[in-house]
XYZ file of C-alpha atoms in Angstrom:
389
model
C -119.651 -99.134 -73.254
C -118.989 -99.029 -76.972
C -117.916 -96.751 -79.791
C -118.962 -96.026 -83.360
C -116.905 -94.270 -86.032
C -118.025 -93.064 -89.401
C -115.849 -91.419 -92.112
C -118.070 -89.091 -94.158
C -119.241 -85.479 -94.343
C -121.401 -84.333 -91.389
C -125.127 -84.965 -91.710
C -127.242 -81.866 -91.062
C -129.834 -83.852 -89.077
C -127.804 -86.285 -87.017
C -124.074 -85.430 -87.558
C -123.693 -89.129 -88.478
C -125.766 -90.694 -91.253
C -129.356 -91.792 -90.701
C -128.338 -95.480 -90.842
C -125.588 -94.970 -88.229
C -128.007 -93.017 -85.998
C -130.411 -95.966 -86.054
C -127.508 -98.331 -85.343
C -126.664 -96.122 -82.335
C -130.282 -96.244 -81.102
C -130.210 -100.023 -81.270
C -126.874 -100.129 -79.406
C -128.339 -97.903 -76.676
C -131.195 -100.313 -76.076
C -129.114 -103.506 -76.249
C -126.377 -102.289 -73.846
C -128.586 -100.095 -71.611
C -126.394 -97.064 -72.334
C -127.130 -93.898 -70.324
C -125.375 -91.208 -72.351
C -123.904 -90.671 -75.854
C -120.802 -88.581 -76.302
C -119.757 -87.189 -79.698
C -116.147 -86.142 -80.344
C -117.487 -83.672 -82.909
C -119.236 -80.431 -82.090
C -123.015 -80.880 -82.321
C -125.595 -78.363 -83.419
C -128.791 -77.969 -81.296
C -130.958 -79.601 -84.021
C -128.547 -82.572 -84.147
C -128.693 -82.964 -80.353
C -132.485 -82.779 -80.488
C -132.821 -85.364 -83.278
C -130.329 -87.784 -81.734
C -131.897 -87.501 -78.244
C -135.342 -88.073 -79.794
C -134.124 -91.137 -81.715
C -132.051 -92.774 -78.918
C -134.104 -91.699 -75.870
C -131.004 -90.699 -73.881
C -128.878 -87.601 -73.294
C -126.487 -86.604 -76.126
C -123.503 -84.319 -75.556
C -120.395 -83.330 -77.555
C -116.726 -83.097 -76.672
C -116.957 -79.535 -75.332
C -119.799 -80.418 -72.958
C -117.881 -83.479 -71.778
C -114.842 -81.324 -70.860
C -117.167 -78.981 -68.984
C -118.686 -81.885 -67.072
C -115.196 -83.129 -66.033
C -114.262 -79.534 -65.056
C -117.416 -79.223 -62.970
C -116.565 -82.395 -61.068
C -113.008 -81.193 -60.409
C -113.752 -77.596 -59.449
C -113.114 -76.962 -55.772
C -112.693 -73.174 -55.575
C -115.199 -70.389 -56.201
C -113.018 -69.023 -59.036
C -112.914 -72.365 -60.878
C -116.679 -72.783 -60.483
C -117.278 -69.291 -61.882
C -114.979 -69.934 -64.818
C -116.860 -73.115 -65.667
C -120.208 -71.338 -65.433
C -118.933 -68.616 -67.742
C -117.711 -71.185 -70.317
C -121.084 -72.947 -70.227
C -123.009 -69.732 -70.742
C -120.778 -68.505 -73.549
C -121.331 -71.866 -75.228
C -125.065 -71.636 -74.682
C -125.593 -68.028 -75.848
C -125.371 -68.470 -79.645
C -127.522 -71.626 -79.354
C -130.189 -70.118 -77.102
C -132.740 -69.136 -79.741
C -132.574 -72.492 -81.533
C -132.904 -74.397 -78.226
C -136.014 -72.459 -77.265
C -137.573 -73.244 -80.662
C -136.769 -76.933 -80.370
C -137.856 -77.170 -76.731
C -141.293 -75.923 -77.761
C -141.531 -78.914 -80.092
C -141.229 -81.241 -77.114
C -138.614 -81.850 -74.455
C -136.090 -84.622 -75.078
C -133.867 -86.616 -72.627
C -130.926 -84.483 -71.527
C -132.306 -81.491 -73.433
C -132.738 -78.349 -71.368
C -136.268 -78.097 -70.047
C -136.890 -74.537 -71.213
C -140.598 -74.761 -70.535
C -142.488 -71.537 -71.286
C -139.500 -69.216 -71.567
C -139.835 -66.670 -74.336
C -136.863 -66.554 -76.706
C -135.783 -63.005 -75.829
C -136.233 -63.528 -72.088
C -134.082 -66.657 -72.104
C -131.438 -64.985 -74.274
C -131.262 -61.906 -72.026
C -131.145 -64.053 -68.903
C -127.967 -65.740 -70.195
C -126.453 -62.360 -71.094
C -127.128 -60.968 -67.617
C -125.591 -64.037 -65.975
C -122.485 -63.746 -68.201
C -122.112 -60.073 -67.173
C -122.482 -60.913 -63.479
C -119.880 -63.738 -63.586
C -117.429 -61.599 -65.520
C -117.748 -58.857 -62.879
C -116.945 -61.378 -60.124
C -114.008 -62.759 -62.076
C -112.649 -59.218 -62.632
C -112.512 -58.736 -58.821
C -110.587 -61.993 -58.468
C -108.289 -60.947 -61.283
C -107.603 -57.566 -59.587
C -106.694 -59.415 -56.406
C -104.380 -61.724 -58.337
C -102.796 -58.630 -59.953
C -102.123 -57.143 -56.522
C -100.486 -60.365 -55.393
C -98.331 -60.392 -58.527
C -97.281 -56.771 -58.015
C -96.336 -57.573 -54.419
C -94.162 -60.492 -55.605
C -92.366 -58.225 -58.036
C -91.732 -55.724 -55.295
C -90.206 -58.486 -53.147
C -87.946 -59.511 -56.026
C -89.214 -63.101 -56.422
C -88.948 -64.852 -59.773
C -92.063 -66.758 -60.846
C -91.986 -70.244 -62.409
C -95.198 -71.634 -63.914
C -95.829 -75.358 -64.384
C -97.541 -76.096 -67.709
C -98.316 -79.230 -69.729
C -100.903 -81.587 -71.040
C -103.446 -82.776 -68.539
C -102.270 -85.822 -66.514
C -98.609 -85.270 -67.466
C -97.609 -85.123 -63.779
C -97.524 -81.369 -63.087
C -98.955 -81.646 -59.598
C -96.565 -84.493 -58.743
C -93.642 -82.319 -59.847
C -95.090 -79.392 -57.893
C -95.140 -81.586 -54.784
C -91.586 -82.773 -55.405
C -90.176 -79.268 -55.825
C -92.233 -77.499 -53.164
C -92.468 -80.429 -50.715
C -96.246 -80.004 -50.787
C -99.202 -82.360 -50.937
C -101.310 -80.890 -53.745
C -104.011 -83.341 -54.946
C -102.678 -85.908 -57.431
C -105.050 -88.132 -59.426
C -104.769 -90.284 -62.578
C -107.910 -88.592 -63.973
C -108.057 -85.494 -66.142
C -107.949 -81.888 -64.858
C -107.117 -82.545 -61.194
C -105.843 -78.921 -61.032
C -108.259 -76.178 -62.126
C -107.036 -73.344 -59.893
C -103.523 -72.029 -59.376
C -101.478 -72.942 -56.288
C -98.329 -70.960 -55.573
C -95.530 -71.823 -53.088
C -92.087 -70.430 -52.413
C -89.184 -72.822 -53.111
C -85.402 -72.450 -52.924
C -83.182 -72.951 -55.973
C -79.408 -72.489 -55.550
C -80.004 -70.366 -52.435
C -82.542 -68.255 -54.384
C -86.125 -68.074 -53.232
C -88.552 -68.299 -56.197
C -92.236 -68.829 -56.527
C -93.628 -71.987 -58.191
C -97.221 -72.035 -59.558
C -99.220 -75.109 -60.538
C -101.768 -74.305 -63.266
C -104.618 -75.954 -65.208
C -103.577 -78.599 -67.740
C -103.880 -78.208 -71.511
C -105.792 -80.552 -73.827
C -105.822 -81.026 -77.572
C -108.386 -78.886 -79.415
C -109.118 -76.932 -76.260
C -112.080 -74.690 -77.248
C -111.264 -70.971 -77.389
C -114.227 -70.368 -75.042
C -112.503 -72.345 -72.315
C -109.180 -70.547 -72.858
C -110.997 -67.205 -72.491
C -112.955 -68.392 -69.426
C -109.776 -69.562 -67.672
C -107.823 -66.439 -68.658
C -107.348 -65.274 -65.063
C -105.804 -68.646 -64.227
C -103.731 -68.924 -67.374
C -102.377 -65.372 -67.014
C -100.167 -66.641 -64.200
C -98.236 -68.380 -67.050
C -98.213 -65.206 -69.138
C -96.487 -63.179 -66.405
C -93.996 -65.838 -65.279
C -90.207 -65.635 -65.693
C -89.946 -69.258 -66.806
C -92.337 -71.986 -67.955
C -91.581 -75.506 -66.662
C -93.256 -77.651 -69.345
C -94.066 -81.165 -68.134
C -94.308 -83.968 -70.696
C -95.250 -87.583 -70.061
C -92.368 -89.367 -71.783
C -93.654 -92.860 -70.942
C -96.128 -92.682 -73.852
C -95.492 -93.498 -77.503
C -93.423 -91.025 -79.525
C -96.446 -90.174 -81.654
C -98.476 -89.270 -78.522
C -95.586 -87.311 -77.017
C -95.142 -85.247 -80.174
C -98.893 -84.635 -80.482
C -99.292 -83.455 -76.882
C -96.058 -81.422 -76.980
C -97.286 -79.665 -80.105
C -100.655 -78.966 -78.421
C -98.933 -77.456 -75.346
C -96.584 -75.229 -77.406
C -99.527 -74.065 -79.482
C -101.543 -73.213 -76.374
C -98.571 -71.333 -74.877
C -98.444 -69.286 -78.069
C -102.227 -68.702 -78.022
C -102.187 -67.242 -74.536
C -99.296 -64.927 -75.435
C -96.510 -66.617 -73.499
C -94.261 -67.768 -76.417
C -91.388 -65.367 -75.525
C -90.952 -66.777 -72.023
C -87.985 -69.200 -71.555
C -89.124 -72.880 -71.365
C -87.512 -75.803 -69.624
C -89.060 -79.203 -70.487
C -89.293 -81.848 -67.802
C -89.581 -85.220 -69.554
C -91.457 -86.943 -66.729
C -92.130 -90.611 -65.754
C -88.721 -92.017 -66.848
C -89.161 -94.553 -63.996
C -91.528 -96.382 -66.349
C -88.869 -96.703 -69.053
C -85.603 -98.575 -69.584
C -82.297 -96.719 -70.100
C -82.387 -97.557 -73.817
C -85.942 -96.251 -74.204
C -85.040 -93.017 -72.403
C -82.009 -92.474 -74.683
C -84.017 -93.301 -77.837
C -86.783 -90.846 -76.955
C -84.320 -88.136 -75.936
C -82.669 -88.422 -79.357
C -86.034 -88.404 -81.162
C -87.169 -85.280 -79.260
C -83.928 -83.406 -79.727
C -84.664 -80.074 -81.375
C -88.387 -80.350 -80.660
C -88.418 -79.953 -76.900
C -86.971 -76.743 -75.422
C -84.175 -77.555 -72.928
C -85.243 -81.134 -72.078
C -84.374 -82.822 -68.731
C -85.438 -86.481 -68.095
C -86.983 -86.829 -64.599
C -89.325 -88.790 -62.422
C -91.381 -86.470 -60.238
C -92.830 -89.456 -58.296
C -89.466 -90.941 -57.419
C -87.605 -87.582 -57.383
C -85.052 -88.704 -59.998
C -82.842 -85.951 -61.528
C -84.425 -83.200 -59.402
C -81.055 -81.486 -58.823
C -80.307 -81.581 -62.547
C -83.714 -79.976 -63.244
C -83.137 -77.291 -60.631
C -79.759 -76.411 -62.183
C -81.365 -76.065 -65.640
C -84.140 -73.860 -64.228
C -81.712 -71.597 -62.355
C -79.614 -71.155 -65.511
C -82.626 -69.665 -67.346
C -83.896 -67.360 -64.627
C -83.013 -63.654 -64.573
C -79.407 -63.165 -63.469
C -78.867 -61.944 -59.947
C -76.616 -58.941 -59.350
C -74.334 -58.723 -56.354
C -74.384 -55.457 -54.472
C -73.043 -54.072 -51.181
C -74.176 -51.319 -48.839
C -73.367 -49.826 -45.468
C -75.867 -48.454 -42.980
C -75.509 -47.029 -39.497
C -76.534 -49.305 -36.610
C -80.027 -48.175 -35.507
C -83.250 -49.899 -34.492
C -84.664 -49.034 -37.911
C -81.701 -50.452 -39.829
C -81.775 -53.691 -37.799
C -85.417 -54.081 -38.637
C -84.559 -53.465 -42.343
C -81.822 -56.170 -42.192
C -84.284 -58.683 -40.693
C -86.609 -57.965 -43.634
C -83.736 -58.303 -46.164
C -82.599 -61.660 -44.768
C -85.956 -63.247 -45.606
C -85.962 -61.934 -49.188
C -82.390 -61.902 -50.537
C -79.295 -64.077 -50.529
C -76.952 -62.466 -47.955
C -73.370 -63.281 -48.910
C -71.534 -61.396 -46.190
C -72.220 -59.314 -43.098
C -69.707 -57.352 -41.038
C -69.980 -54.922 -38.151
C -67.417 -52.121 -38.413
C -67.650 -49.460 -35.731
C -71.081 -47.890 -35.869
C -71.934 -49.322 -39.320
C -73.079 -52.597 -40.755
C -71.621 -53.710 -44.147
C -73.712 -56.112 -46.205
C -73.058 -57.958 -49.493
C -76.176 -59.553 -51.022
C -77.509 -60.984 -54.289
C -80.892 -60.300 -55.856
C -82.647 -59.513 -59.088
C -81.963 -55.904 -60.359
C -85.521 -54.710 -59.594
C -85.254 -55.774 -55.941
C -81.728 -54.402 -55.626
C -83.042 -50.977 -56.702
C -85.677 -51.163 -53.972
C -82.925 -51.977 -51.420
C -80.903 -49.019 -52.711
C -83.822 -46.605 -52.059
C -84.249 -47.952 -48.537
C -80.508 -47.720 -47.775
C -80.481 -44.084 -48.882
C -83.465 -43.346 -46.601
C -81.412 -44.827 -43.715
C -78.499 -42.448 -44.562
C -76.367 -45.331 -45.811
C -74.227 -45.887 -48.897
C -74.993 -48.380 -51.676
C -72.600 -49.913 -54.279
C -73.235 -52.326 -57.146
C -70.462 -54.927 -57.478
C -71.473 -57.065 -60.522
């Protein structure tokens, strides 16, 4: 509806100065505004005073992000994570909110009624404990899935990037899926994982929650079980919207790299997909590629929507994944060994298969961890196993 900006130190009563606060109240009446949003973090007393002066709900940037998250959440895990973030935000403010609520409820201000301070505070603590317990169960389940993937020898690629950079579009292009795509913020709040094939190698691709500038640490902690998919990946595919101005690209890229470092994933190889080149001319693409040289790790210009340069991106990704080793083995022909071969065909790249007398000779490629698992199984079947390269 409108915006107001003021350059000055924060006011203890209103965040903005008294004169600006009155100007805001007048603006609310004249334009029939329903909610005021501050980019700055607000203290409970400031929210109370502003709500009392303007007569409408007042929220800050963190609460706005939570509202958007709440609208986007579709899974029980995402909803629990949002509740946890809200409660963690509320806990240090609980006592002050109770005190202010007793002075008289204001628009958008929690109706705390007759709650005693300690009772309200302990209620929040108990709810935080309950939600954390539920999230731990989900996290254990995710850990089991991850362990299973390692046992099967799959490499894991995590999509990361600023919100609305086109991660889900790229996920759909690579996995031939139809994950929800929307021009709004935070379309993806829960992870989605699919198997894709890169240079005859089957790998797992995971779409994760988008980053945002000045993402509160509370949110990072609340979404840890989702973000840890990035921490344990073999490669991060960082998606950047290259159709924006260079200043915006550099700001968002810096935010993404900082967040990757915060969650402990800075040592993982990164390939940068410079997305939305279909919106730029050849000269603009070249100019931005030169400007971002040395800033972006392993950049590849693409269009996820129009599937431009997908093969080039796949080649770059494959080059940074763990090297496959080639190995050979021989097992006697039995019902058990035939069942084992059927299992192997779905999980490794079989390069050669020959039947010689009563034995089967196989040459395959896989990551070293999976090859070791095959070795143990071959030895159980009374076969012989040889590494080639």
